Coordinates of N, CA and C in Angstrom, one line a residue:
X1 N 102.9 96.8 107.9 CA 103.4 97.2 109.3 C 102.8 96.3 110.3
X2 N 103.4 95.6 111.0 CA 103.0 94.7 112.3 C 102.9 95.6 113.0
X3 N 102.0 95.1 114.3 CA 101.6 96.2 115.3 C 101.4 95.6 116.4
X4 N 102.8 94.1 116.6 CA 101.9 93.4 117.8 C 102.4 94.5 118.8
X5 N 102.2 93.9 120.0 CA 102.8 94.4 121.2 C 104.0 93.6 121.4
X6 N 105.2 94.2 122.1 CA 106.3 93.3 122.4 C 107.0 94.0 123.6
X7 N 107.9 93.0 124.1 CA 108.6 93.7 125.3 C 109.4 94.3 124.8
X8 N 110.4 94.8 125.7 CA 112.1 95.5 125.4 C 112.4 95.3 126.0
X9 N 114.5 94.7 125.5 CA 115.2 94.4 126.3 C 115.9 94.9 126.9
X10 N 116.7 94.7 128.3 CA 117.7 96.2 128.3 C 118.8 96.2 127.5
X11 N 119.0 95.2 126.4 CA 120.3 95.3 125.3 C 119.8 96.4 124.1
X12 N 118.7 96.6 124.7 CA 117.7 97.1 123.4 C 117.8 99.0 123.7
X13 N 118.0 98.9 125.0 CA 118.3 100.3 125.7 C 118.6 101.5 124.6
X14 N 119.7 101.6 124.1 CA 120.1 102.0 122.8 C 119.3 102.5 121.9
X15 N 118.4 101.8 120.9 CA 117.8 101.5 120.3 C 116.6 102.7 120.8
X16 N 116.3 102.4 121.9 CA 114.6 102.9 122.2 C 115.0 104.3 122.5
X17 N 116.5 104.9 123.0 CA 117.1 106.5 123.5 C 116.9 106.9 122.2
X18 N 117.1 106.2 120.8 CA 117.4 106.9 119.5 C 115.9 107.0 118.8
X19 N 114.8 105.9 120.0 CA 113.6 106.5 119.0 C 112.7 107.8 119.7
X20 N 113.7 107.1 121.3 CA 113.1 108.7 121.7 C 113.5 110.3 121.1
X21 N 114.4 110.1 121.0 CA 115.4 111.4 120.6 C 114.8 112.0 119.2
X22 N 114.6 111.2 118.6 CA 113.7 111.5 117.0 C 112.6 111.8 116.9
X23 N 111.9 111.4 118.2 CA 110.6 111.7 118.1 C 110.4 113.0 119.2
X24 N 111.4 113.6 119.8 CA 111.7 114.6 120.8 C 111.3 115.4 120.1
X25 N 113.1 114.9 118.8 CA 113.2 116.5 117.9 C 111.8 116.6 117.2
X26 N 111.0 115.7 116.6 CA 110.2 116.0 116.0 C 109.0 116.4 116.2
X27 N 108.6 116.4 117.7 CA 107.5 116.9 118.3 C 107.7 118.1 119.5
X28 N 108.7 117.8 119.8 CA 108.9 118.7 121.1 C 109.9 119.8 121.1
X29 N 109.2 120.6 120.0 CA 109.9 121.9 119.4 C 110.2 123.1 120.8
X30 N 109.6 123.2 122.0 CA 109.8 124.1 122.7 C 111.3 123.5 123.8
X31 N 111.3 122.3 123.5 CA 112.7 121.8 124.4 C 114.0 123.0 123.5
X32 N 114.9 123.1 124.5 CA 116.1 123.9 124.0 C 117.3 122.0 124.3
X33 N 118.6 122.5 123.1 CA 119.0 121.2 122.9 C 119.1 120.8 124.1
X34 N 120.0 121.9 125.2 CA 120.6 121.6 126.6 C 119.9 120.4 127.4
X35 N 118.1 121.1 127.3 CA 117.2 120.0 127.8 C 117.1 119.0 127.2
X36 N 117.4 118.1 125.9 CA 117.6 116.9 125.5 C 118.9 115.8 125.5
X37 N 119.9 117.0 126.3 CA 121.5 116.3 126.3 C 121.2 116.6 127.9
X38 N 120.5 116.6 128.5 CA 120.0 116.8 130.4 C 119.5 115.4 130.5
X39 N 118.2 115.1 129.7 CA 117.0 114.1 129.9 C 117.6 112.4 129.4
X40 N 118.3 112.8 128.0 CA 119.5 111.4 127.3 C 119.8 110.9 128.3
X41 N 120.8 110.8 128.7 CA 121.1 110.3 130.0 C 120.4 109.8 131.2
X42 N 119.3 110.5 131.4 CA 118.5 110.1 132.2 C 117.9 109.0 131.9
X43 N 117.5 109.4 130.8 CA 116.5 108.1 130.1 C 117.3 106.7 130.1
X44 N 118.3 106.8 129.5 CA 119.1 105.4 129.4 C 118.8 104.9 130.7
X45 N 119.7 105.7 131.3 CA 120.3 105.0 132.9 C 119.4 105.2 134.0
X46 N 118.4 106.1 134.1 CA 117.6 105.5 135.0 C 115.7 105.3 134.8
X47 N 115.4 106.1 133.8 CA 114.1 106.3 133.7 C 113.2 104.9 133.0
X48 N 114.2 104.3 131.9 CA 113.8 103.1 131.5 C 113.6 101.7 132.3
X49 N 114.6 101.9 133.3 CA 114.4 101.0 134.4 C 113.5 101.1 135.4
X50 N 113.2 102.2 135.5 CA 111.9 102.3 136.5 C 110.3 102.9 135.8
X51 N 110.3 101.7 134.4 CA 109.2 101.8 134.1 C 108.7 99.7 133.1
X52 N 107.7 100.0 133.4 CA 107.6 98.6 132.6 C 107.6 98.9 130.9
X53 N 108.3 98.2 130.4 CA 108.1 98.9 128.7 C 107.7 98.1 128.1
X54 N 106.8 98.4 126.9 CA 106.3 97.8 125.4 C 106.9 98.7 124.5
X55 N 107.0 97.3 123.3 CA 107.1 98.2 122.1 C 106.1 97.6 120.9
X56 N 106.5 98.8 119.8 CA 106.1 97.9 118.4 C 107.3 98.1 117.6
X57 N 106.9 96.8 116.4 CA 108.4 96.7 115.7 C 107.6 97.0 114.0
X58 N 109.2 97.1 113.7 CA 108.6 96.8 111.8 C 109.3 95.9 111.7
X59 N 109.2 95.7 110.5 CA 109.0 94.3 109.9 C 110.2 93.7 110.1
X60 N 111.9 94.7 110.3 CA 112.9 94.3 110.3 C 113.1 94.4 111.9
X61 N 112.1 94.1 113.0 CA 112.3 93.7 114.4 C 113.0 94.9 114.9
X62 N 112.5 96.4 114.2 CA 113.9 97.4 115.0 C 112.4 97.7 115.9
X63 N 112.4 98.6 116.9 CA 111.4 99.6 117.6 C 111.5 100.4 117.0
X64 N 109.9 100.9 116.7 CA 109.7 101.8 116.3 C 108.8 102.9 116.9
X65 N 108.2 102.1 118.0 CA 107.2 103.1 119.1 C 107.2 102.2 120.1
X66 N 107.4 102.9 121.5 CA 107.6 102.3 123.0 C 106.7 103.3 124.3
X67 N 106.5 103.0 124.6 CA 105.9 103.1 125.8 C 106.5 102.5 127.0
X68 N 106.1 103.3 128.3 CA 106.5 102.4 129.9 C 105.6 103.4 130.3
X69 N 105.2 102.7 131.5 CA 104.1 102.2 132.4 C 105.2 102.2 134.0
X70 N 104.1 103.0 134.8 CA 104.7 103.0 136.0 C 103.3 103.3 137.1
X71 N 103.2 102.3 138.0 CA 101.8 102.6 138.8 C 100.2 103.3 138.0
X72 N 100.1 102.3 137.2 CA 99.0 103.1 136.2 C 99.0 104.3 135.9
X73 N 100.3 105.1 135.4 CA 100.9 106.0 134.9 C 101.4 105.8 133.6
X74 N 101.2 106.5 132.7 CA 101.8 106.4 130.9 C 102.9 107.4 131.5
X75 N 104.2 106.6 131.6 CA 105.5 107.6 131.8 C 105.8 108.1 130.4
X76 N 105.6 107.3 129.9 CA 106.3 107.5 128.4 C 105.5 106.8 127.3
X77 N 105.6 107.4 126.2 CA 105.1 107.0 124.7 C 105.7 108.2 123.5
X78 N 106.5 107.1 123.0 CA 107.1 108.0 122.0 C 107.7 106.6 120.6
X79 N 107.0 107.7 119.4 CA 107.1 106.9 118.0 C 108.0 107.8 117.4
X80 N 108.5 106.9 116.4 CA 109.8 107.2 115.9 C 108.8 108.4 114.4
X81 N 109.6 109.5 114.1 CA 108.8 110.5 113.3 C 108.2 109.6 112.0
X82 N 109.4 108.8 111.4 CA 109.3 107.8 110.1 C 107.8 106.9 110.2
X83 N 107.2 106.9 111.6 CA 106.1 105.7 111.6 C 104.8 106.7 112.5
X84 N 105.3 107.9 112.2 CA 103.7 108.3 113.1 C 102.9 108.7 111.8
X85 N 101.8 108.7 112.5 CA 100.1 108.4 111.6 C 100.2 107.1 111.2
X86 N 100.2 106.0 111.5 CA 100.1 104.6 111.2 C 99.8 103.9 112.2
X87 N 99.4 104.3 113.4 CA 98.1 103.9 114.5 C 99.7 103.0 115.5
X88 N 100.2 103.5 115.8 CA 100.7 103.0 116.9 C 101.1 103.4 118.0
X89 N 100.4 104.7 118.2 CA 100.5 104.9 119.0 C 99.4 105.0 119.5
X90 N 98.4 104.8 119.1 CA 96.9 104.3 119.6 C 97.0 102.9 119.8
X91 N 97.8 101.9 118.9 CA 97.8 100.9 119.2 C 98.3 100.4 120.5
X92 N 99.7 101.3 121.2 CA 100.5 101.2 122.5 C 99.6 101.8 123.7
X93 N 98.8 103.0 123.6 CA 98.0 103.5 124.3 C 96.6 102.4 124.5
X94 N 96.2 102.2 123.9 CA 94.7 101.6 123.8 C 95.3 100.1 125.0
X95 N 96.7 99.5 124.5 CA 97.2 98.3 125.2 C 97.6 98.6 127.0
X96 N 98.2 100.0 127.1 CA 98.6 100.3 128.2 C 97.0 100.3 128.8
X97 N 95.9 101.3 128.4 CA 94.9 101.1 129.2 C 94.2 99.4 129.5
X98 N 94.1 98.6 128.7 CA 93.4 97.6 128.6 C 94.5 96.3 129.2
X99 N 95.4 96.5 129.1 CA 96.3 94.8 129.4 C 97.2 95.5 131.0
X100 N 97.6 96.8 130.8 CA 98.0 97.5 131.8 C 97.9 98.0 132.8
X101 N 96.3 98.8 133.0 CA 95.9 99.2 133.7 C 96.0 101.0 133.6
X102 N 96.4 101.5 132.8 CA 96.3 103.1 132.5 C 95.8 103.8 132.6
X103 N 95.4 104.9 133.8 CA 94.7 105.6 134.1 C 94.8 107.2 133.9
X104 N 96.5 107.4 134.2 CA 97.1 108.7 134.2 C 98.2 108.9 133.3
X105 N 98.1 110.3 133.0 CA 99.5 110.6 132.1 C 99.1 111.9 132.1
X106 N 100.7 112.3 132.2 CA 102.0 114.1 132.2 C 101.6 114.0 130.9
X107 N 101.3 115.4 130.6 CA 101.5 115.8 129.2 C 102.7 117.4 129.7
X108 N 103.4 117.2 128.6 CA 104.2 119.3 128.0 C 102.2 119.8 127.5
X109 N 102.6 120.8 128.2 CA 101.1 121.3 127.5 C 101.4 122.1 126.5
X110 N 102.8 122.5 126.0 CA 103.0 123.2 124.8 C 103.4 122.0 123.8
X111 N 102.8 120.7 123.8 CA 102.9 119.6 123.2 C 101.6 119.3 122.3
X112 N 101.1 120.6 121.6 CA 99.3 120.3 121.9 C 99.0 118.7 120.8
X113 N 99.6 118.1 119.7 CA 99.2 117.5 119.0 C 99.1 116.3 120.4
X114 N 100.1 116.1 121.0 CA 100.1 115.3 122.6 C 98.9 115.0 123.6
X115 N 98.6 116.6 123.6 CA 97.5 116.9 124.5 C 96.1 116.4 124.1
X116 N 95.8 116.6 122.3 CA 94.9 116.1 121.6 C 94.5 115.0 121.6
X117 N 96.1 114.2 121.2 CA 95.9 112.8 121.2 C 95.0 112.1 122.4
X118 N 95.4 112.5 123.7 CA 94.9 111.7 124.7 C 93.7 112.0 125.1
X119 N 93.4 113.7 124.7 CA 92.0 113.7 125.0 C 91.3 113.1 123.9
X120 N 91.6 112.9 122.6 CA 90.9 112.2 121.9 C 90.5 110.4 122.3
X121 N 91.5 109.9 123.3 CA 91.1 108.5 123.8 C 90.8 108.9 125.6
X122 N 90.0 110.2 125.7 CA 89.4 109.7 127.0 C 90.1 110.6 128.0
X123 N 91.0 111.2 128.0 CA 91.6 111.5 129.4 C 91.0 113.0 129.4
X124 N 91.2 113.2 130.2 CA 90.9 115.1 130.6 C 92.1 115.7 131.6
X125 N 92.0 116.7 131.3 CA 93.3 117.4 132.2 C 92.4 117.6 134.1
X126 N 93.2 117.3 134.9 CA 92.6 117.5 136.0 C 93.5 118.6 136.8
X127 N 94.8 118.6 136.5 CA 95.8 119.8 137.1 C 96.7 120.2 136.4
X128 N 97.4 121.0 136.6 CA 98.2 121.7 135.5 C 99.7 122.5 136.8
X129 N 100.6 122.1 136.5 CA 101.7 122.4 136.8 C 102.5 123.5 136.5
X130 N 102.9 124.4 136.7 CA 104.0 125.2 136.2 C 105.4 124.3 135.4
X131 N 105.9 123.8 136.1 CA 107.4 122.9 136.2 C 107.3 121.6 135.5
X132 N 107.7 121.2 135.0 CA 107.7 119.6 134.7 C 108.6 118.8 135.9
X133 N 108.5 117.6 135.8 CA 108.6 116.8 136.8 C 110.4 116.7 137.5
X134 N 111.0 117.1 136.4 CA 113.0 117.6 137.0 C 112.9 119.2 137.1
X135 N 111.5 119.5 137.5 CA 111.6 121.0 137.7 C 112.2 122.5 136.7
X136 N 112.0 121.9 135.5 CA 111.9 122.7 134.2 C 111.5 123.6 134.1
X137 N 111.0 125.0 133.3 CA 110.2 125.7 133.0 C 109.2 124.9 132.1
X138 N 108.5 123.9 131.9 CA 107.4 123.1 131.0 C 106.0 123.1 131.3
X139 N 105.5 123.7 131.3 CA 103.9 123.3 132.2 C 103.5 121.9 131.6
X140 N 103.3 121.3 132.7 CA 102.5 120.0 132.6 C 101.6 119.6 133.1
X141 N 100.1 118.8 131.8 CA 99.0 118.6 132.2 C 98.9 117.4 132.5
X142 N 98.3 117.4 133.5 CA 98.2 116.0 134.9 C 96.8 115.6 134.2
X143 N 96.8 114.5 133.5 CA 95.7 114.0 132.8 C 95.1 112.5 133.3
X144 N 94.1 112.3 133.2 CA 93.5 111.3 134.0 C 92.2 111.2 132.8
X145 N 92.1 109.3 132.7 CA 90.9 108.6 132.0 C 89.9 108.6 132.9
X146 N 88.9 109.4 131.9 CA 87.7 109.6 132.3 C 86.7 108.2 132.5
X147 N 85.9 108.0 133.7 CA 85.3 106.6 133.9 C 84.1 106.6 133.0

């Protein structure tokens, strides 16, 4: 498994909705479908563009874990179900903080393996939301790296 860092293109757009989507279904059991045929669309057409993105690839150059970055904000990080436990998403996090500048990240707080992950590299919850950010019923933890 390679684990460089790489960009994404917007031909690649495609590609990165379907790793999101897999790794939705696979983690984010309290979404109802409605909310993932709401967010689809969003994501293509505007959410990816208003974020810087990385990815990592396997061996046949598809994405397999992506991230974007917005004002030292982790907007997003999401691995495809087939490649999680195989450090890439410590490897895309560890990069966003160090080459990026990453300070902050939204968590679903009913996301707990989510919530783990990042307090496991440092962040702490500072606020906590009722709504998620398109005004959902989701509570979301406003997390910030600890200095």
């Amino acid at each position: 498994m390679i684990k460089e860092i790489d960009t994404i293109h917007k031909s690649e757009y495609q590609q990165v909705v379907r790793v999101w989507e897999s790794s939705v279904r696979a983690t984010h059991h309290f979404l109802k479908e409605e909310d993932i045929k709401y967010f689809k669309p969003l994501i293509l057409n505007t959410y990816l563009d208003a974020v810087e993105l990385r990815c990592v690839r396997n061996n046949e150059k598809n994405i397999v874990g992506f991230l974007g970055v917005a004002d030292q904000n982790l907007e997003m990080l999401f691995i495809h179900p087939d490649f999680r436990g195989k450090g890439i998403g410590k490897t895309l996090l560890v990069y966003s903080i160090q080459q990026m500048g990453v300070k902050k990240v939204d968590v679903n707080e009913q996301n707990e393996q989510a919530v783990g992950f990042y307090k496991h590299f440092g962040f702490e919850t500072i606020k906590r939301s009722e709504l998620d950010s398109s005004g959902k019923p989701y509570p979301t933890l406003h997390m910030e790296l600890k200095e």
